[in-house]
Tab-separated table of C-alpha atoms and ligand atoms in Angstrom:
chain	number	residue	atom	x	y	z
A	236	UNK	CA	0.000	0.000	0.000
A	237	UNK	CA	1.666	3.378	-1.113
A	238	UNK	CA	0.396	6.777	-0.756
A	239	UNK	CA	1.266	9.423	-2.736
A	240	UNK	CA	2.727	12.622	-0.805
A	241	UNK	CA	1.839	16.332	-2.987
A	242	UNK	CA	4.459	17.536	-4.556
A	243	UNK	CA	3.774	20.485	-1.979
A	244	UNK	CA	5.320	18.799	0.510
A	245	UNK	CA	8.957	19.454	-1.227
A	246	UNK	CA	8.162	23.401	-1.047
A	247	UNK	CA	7.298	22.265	2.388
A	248	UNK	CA	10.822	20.687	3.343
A	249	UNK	CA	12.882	23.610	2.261
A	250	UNK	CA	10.666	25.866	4.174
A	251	UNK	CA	12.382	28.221	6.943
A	252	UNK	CA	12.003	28.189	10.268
A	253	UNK	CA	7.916	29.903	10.850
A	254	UNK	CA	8.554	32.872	14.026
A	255	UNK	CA	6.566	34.840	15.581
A	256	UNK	CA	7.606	37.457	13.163
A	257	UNK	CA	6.162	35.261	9.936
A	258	UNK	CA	3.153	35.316	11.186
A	259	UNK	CA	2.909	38.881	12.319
A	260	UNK	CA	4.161	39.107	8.112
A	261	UNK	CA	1.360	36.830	7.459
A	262	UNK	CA	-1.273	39.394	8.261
A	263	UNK	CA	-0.099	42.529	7.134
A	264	UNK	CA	0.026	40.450	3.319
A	265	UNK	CA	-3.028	39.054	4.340
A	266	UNK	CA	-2.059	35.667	3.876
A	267	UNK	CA	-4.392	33.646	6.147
A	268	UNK	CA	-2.285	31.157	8.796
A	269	UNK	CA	-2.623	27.618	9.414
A	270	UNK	CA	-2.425	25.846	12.581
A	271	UNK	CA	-3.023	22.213	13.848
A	272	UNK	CA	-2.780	20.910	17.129
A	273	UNK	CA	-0.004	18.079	17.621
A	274	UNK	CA	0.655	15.789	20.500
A	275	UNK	CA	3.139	13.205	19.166
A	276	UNK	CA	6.313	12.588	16.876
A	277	UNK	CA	4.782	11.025	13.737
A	278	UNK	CA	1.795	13.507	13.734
A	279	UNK	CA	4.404	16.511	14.087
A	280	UNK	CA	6.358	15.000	11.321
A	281	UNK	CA	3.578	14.722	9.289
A	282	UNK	CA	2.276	18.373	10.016
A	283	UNK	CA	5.790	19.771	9.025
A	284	UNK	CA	5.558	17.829	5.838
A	285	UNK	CA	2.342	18.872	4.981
A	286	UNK	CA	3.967	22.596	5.387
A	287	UNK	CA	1.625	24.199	7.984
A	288	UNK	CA	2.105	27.722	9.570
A	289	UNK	CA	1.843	26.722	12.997
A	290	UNK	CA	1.654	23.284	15.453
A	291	UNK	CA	-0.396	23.806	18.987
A	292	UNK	CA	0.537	21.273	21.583
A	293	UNK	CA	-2.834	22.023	23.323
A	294	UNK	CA	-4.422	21.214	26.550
A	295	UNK	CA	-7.135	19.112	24.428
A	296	UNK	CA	-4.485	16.270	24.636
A	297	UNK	CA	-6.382	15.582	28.161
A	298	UNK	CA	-9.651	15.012	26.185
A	299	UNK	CA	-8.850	13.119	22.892
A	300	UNK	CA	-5.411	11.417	23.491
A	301	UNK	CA	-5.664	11.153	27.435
A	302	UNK	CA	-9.016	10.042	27.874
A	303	UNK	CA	-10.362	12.350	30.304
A	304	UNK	CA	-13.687	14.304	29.802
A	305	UNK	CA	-12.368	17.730	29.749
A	306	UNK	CA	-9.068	19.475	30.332
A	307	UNK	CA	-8.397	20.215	33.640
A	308	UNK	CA	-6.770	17.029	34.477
A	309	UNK	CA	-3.874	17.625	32.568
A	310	UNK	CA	-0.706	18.166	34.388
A	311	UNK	CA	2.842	20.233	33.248
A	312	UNK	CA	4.373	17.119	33.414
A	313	UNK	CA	1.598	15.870	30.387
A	314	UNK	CA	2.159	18.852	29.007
A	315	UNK	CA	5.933	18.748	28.818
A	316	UNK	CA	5.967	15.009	27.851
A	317	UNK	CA	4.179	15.622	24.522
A	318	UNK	CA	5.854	18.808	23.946
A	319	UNK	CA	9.433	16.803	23.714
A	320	UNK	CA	7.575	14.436	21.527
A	321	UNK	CA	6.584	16.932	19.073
A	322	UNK	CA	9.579	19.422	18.803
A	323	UNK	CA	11.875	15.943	17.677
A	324	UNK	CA	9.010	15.712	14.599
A	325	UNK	CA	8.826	19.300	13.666
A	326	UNK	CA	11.960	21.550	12.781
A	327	UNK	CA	10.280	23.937	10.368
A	328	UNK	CA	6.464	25.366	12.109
A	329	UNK	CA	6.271	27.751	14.969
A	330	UNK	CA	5.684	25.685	17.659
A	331	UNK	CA	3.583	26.709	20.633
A	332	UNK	CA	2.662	24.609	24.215
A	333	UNK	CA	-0.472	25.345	25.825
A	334	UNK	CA	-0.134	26.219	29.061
A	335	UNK	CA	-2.046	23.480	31.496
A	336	UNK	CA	-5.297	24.393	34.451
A	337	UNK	CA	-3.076	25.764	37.123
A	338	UNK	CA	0.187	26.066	35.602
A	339	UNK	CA	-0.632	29.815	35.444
A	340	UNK	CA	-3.742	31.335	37.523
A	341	UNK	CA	-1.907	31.227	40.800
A	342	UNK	CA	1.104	34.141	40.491
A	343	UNK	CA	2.830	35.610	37.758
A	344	UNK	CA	6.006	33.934	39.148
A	345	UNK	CA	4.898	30.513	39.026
A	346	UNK	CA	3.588	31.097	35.473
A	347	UNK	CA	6.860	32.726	34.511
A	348	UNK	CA	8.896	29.641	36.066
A	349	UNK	CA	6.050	27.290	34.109
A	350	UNK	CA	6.493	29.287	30.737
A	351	UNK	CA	10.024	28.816	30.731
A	352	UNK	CA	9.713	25.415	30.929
A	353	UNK	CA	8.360	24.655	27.697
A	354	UNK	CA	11.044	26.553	26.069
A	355	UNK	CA	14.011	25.427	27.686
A	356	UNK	CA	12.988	21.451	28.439
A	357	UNK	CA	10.738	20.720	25.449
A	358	UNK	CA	11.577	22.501	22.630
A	359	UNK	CA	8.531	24.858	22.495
A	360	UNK	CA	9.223	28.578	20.251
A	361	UNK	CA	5.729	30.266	22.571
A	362	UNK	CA	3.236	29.063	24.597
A	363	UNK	CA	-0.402	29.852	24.993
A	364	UNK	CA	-2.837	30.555	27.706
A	365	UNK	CA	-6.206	31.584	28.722
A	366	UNK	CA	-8.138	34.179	29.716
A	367	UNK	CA	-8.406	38.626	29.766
A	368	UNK	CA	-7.611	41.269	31.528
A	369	UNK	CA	-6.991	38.957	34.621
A	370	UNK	CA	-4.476	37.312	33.199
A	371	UNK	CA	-2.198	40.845	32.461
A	372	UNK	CA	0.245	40.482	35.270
A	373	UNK	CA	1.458	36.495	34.185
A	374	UNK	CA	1.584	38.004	30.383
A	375	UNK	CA	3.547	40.788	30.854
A	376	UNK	CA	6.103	39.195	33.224
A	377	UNK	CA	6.522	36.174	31.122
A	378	UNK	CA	6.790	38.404	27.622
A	379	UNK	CA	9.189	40.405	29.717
A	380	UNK	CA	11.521	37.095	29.922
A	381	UNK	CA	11.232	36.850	25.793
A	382	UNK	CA	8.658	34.123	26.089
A	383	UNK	CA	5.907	34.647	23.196
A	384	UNK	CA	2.939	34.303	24.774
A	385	UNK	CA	-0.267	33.582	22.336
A	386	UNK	CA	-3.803	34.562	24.132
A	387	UNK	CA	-7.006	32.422	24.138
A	388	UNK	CA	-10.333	34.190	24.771
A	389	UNK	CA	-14.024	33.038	23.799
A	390	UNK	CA	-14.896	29.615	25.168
A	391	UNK	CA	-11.837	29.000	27.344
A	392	UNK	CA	-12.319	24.954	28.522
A	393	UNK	CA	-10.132	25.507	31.763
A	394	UNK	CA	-13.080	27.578	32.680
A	395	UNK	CA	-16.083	25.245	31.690
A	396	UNK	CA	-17.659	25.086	35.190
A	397	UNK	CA	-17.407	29.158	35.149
A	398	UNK	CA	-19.049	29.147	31.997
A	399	UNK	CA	-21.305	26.474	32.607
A	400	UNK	CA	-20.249	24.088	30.132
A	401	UNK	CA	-18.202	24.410	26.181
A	402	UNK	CA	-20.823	27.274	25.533
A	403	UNK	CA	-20.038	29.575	22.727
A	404	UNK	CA	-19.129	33.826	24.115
A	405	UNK	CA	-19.760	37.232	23.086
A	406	UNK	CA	-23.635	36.737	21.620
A	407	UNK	CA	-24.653	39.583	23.601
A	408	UNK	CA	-23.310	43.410	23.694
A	409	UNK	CA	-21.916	42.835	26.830
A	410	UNK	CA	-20.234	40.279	26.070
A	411	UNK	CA	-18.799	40.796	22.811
A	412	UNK	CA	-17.711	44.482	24.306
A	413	UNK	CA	-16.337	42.848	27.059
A	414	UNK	CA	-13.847	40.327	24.478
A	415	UNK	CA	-12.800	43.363	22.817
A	416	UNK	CA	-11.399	44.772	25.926
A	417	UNK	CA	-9.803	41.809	26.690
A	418	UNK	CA	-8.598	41.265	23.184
A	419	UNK	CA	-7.022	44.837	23.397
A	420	UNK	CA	-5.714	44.422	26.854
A	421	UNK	CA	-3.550	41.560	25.612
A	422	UNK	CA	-2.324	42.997	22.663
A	423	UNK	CA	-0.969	45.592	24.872
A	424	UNK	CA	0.332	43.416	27.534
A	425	UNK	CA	2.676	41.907	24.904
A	426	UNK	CA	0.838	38.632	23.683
A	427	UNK	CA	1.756	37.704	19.521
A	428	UNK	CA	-1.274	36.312	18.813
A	429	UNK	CA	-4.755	35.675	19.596
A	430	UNK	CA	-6.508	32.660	19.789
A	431	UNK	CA	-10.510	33.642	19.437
A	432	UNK	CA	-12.522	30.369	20.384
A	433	UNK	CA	-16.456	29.784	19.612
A	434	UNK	CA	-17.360	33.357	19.282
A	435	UNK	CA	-19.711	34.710	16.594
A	436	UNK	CA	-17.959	35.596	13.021
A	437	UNK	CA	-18.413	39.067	13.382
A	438	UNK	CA	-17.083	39.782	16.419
A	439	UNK	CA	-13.995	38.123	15.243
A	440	UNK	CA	-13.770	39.829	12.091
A	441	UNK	CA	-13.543	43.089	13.791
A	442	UNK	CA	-11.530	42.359	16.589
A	443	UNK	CA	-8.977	41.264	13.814
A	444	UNK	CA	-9.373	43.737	12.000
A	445	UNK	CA	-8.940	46.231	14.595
A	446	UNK	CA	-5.971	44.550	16.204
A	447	UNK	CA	-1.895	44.342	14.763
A	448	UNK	CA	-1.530	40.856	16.351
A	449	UNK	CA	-3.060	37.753	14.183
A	450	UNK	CA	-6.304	36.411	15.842
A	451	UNK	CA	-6.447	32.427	15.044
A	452	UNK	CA	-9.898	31.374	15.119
A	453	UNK	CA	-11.815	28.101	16.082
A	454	UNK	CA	-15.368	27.931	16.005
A	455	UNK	CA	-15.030	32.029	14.962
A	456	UNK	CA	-15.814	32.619	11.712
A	457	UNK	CA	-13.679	32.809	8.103
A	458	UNK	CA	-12.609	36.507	8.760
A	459	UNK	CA	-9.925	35.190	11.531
A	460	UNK	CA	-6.004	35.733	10.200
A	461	UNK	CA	-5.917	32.351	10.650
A	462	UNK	CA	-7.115	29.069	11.737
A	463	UNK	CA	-6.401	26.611	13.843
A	464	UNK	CA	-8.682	22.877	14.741
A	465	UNK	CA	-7.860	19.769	16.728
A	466	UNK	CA	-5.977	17.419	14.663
A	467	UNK	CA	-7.643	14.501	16.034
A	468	UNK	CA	-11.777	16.243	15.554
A	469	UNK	CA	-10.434	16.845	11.626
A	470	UNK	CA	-9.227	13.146	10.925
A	471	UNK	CA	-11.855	11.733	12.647
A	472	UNK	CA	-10.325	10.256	15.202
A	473	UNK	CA	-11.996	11.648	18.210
A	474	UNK	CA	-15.140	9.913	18.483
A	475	UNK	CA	-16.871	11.132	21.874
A	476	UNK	CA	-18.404	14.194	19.806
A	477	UNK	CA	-17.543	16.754	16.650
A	478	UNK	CA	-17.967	20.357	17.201
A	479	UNK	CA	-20.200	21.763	14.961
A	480	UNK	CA	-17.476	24.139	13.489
A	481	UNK	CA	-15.014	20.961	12.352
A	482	UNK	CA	-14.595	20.041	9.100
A	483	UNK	CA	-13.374	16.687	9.092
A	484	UNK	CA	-11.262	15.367	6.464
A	485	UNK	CA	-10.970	11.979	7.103
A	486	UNK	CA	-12.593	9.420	9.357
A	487	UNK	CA	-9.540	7.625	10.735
A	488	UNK	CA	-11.239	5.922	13.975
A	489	UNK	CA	-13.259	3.475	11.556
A	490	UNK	CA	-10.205	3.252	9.279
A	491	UNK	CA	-8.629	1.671	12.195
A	492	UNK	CA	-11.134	-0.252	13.688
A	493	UNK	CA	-11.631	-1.662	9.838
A	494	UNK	CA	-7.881	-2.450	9.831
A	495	UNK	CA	-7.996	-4.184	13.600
A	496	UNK	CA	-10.718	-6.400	12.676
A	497	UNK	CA	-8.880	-7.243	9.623
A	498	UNK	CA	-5.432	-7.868	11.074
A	499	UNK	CA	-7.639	-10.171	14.378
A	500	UNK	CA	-8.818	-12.130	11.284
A	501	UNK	CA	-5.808	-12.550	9.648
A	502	UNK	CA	-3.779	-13.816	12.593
A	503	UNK	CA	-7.181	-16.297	13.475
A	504	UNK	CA	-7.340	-17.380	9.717
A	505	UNK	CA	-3.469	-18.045	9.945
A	506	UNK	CA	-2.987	-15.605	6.831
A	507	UNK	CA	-0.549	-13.750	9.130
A	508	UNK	CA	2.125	-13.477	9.212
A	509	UNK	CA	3.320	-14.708	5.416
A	510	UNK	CA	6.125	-15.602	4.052
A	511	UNK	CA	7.421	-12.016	3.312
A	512	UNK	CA	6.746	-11.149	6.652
A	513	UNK	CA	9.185	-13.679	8.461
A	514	UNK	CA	12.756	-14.278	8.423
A	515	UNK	CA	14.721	-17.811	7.055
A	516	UNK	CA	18.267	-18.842	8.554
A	517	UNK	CA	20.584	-19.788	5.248
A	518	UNK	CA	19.896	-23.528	4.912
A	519	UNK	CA	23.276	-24.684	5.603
A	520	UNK	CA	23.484	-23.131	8.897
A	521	UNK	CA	20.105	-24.674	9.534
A	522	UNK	CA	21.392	-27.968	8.396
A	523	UNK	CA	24.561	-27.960	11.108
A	524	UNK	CA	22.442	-26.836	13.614
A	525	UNK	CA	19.657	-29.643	13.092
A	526	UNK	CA	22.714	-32.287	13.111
A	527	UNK	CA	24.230	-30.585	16.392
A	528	UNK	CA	20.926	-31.178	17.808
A	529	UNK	CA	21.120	-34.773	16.855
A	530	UNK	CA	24.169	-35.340	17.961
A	531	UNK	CA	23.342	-33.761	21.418
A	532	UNK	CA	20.211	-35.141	22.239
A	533	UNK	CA	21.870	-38.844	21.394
A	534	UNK	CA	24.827	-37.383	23.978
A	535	UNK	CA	24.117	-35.055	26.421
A	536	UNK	CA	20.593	-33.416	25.624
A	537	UNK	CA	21.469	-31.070	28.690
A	538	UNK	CA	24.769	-29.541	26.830
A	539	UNK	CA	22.839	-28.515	23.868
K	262	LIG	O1	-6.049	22.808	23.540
K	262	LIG	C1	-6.331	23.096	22.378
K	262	LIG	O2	-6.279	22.286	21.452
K	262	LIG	C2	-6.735	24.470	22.111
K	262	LIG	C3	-7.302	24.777	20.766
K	262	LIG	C4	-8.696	24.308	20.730
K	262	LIG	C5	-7.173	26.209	20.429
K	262	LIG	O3	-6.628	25.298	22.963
């Protein structure tokens, strides 16, 4: 079975290194910028091939690679973990490592000392976190360090039971006026980018246009500078549910469940594992060893 890889992906191996700077480029040409979240070494590798902008090594690792039913559970030592993993796949995309439940809400200092991590232990180029104008103090100190920082406002899942479930922000004028502030406020404090999650299109399309940083959307409309989806919701491999904003590409879970059922058969029906799938010893070392055997288990069995 061979697959055929675009010839795109050549342009996409003599690519330079994306920075923060490429995709603050990005958006003045307005050329729209691609991101994918990434929590392993052959996805990253894959990702890097493909030639996209940017790879998130998000928090949603807890839901669709961990297991658990929303993020909070995930730990900096996850975090870390599948950070390594992804930085030895990708050399070429900007990579950012989003920044766990806790890791950053309880001092700046502690989010400083957690920020850093990601750069200097697991290869991350920024790292993302949550929240407004309460998050300020963490941005600027960390930013201050020369840590890109990328925002995340809209639906932020760290604070699900605050916002009483993954419920889409900003449908009312208080609301939406109240994301502008923040999205302001963290231009300001220093962030690169803006993530804008499950908000409606046209509140995205102005705050974008409105600020200098790129916005990345999800769930936020087409007039984002970029966008960015869970790898695993667009392949299909993330069965539990499908935001209504994916567009899935591929339906990998069945693929693999088709390919596991095949494979159980296989090994039942004795079709596996064939001839081209084992090894053979050259037959005249099999020949001295059968006649040592002989001659040993006429002897001595025990000595053979
Ligand atoms: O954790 C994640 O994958 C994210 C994206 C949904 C933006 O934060």
């Amino acid at each position: 079975m061979s697959t055929q890889i675009s010839p795109f992906s050549k342009i996409a191996t003599e690519r330079k290194k994306v920075t923060t700077l490429t995709l603050k480029h990005k958006k003045q040409r307005a050329q729209a910028i691609s991101m994918l979240t990434a929590y392993d070494y052959p996805t990253a590798l894959a990702l890097d091939q493909a030639g996209i902008d940017a790879i998130l090594v998000g928090d949603s690792l807890g839901m669709v690679v961990l297991g658990y039913p929303n993020t909070l559970s995930v730990t900096m030592e996850d975090m870390l973990h599948h950070c390594k993993a992804v930085s030895r796949g990708a050399k070429t995309a900007l990579l950012v490592g989003d920044m766990p439940f806790m890791s950053y809400q309880v001092s700046a200092q502690e989010a400083l000392r957690n920020a850093g991590r990601f750069l200097q232990e697991a290869g991350m180029d920024a790292v993302k976190l949550e929240g407004g104008i309460e998050r300020l103090e963490a941005i600027r100190l960390i930013t201050a360090a020369g840590i890109p920082v990328m925002g995340h406002i809209g639906l932020t899942p760290q604070s699900i039971h605050q916002l009483g479930g993954f419920r889409s922000q900003g449908r009312s004028g208080v609301e939406a006026r109240r994301l502008l502030e923040d999205a302001f406020a963290l231009q300001m404090a220093g962030c690169f980018s803006l993530v804008l999650e499950s908000i409606p299109s046209r509140l995205a399309e102005m705050i974008s246009e409105k600020l200098d940083i790129p916005t990345i959307g999800i769930g936020a409309g087409a007039g984002c500078d970029g966008q960015v989806l869970v790898t695993h919701d667009l392949l299909g491999l993330f069965e539990r549910f499908t935001p209504r904003f994916v567009k899935k590409y591929a339906n990998l879970h069945n693929q693999m469940v088709e390919a596991f059922i095949q494979y159980i058969e296989d090994v039942q029906c004795h079709r596996f594992p064939a001839a081209e799938h084992s090894l053979d010893i050259p037959e005249e070392e099999w020949q001295e060893f059968i006649k040592d055997y002989h001659l040993a288990e006429r002897s001595i069995p025990i000595a053979f």
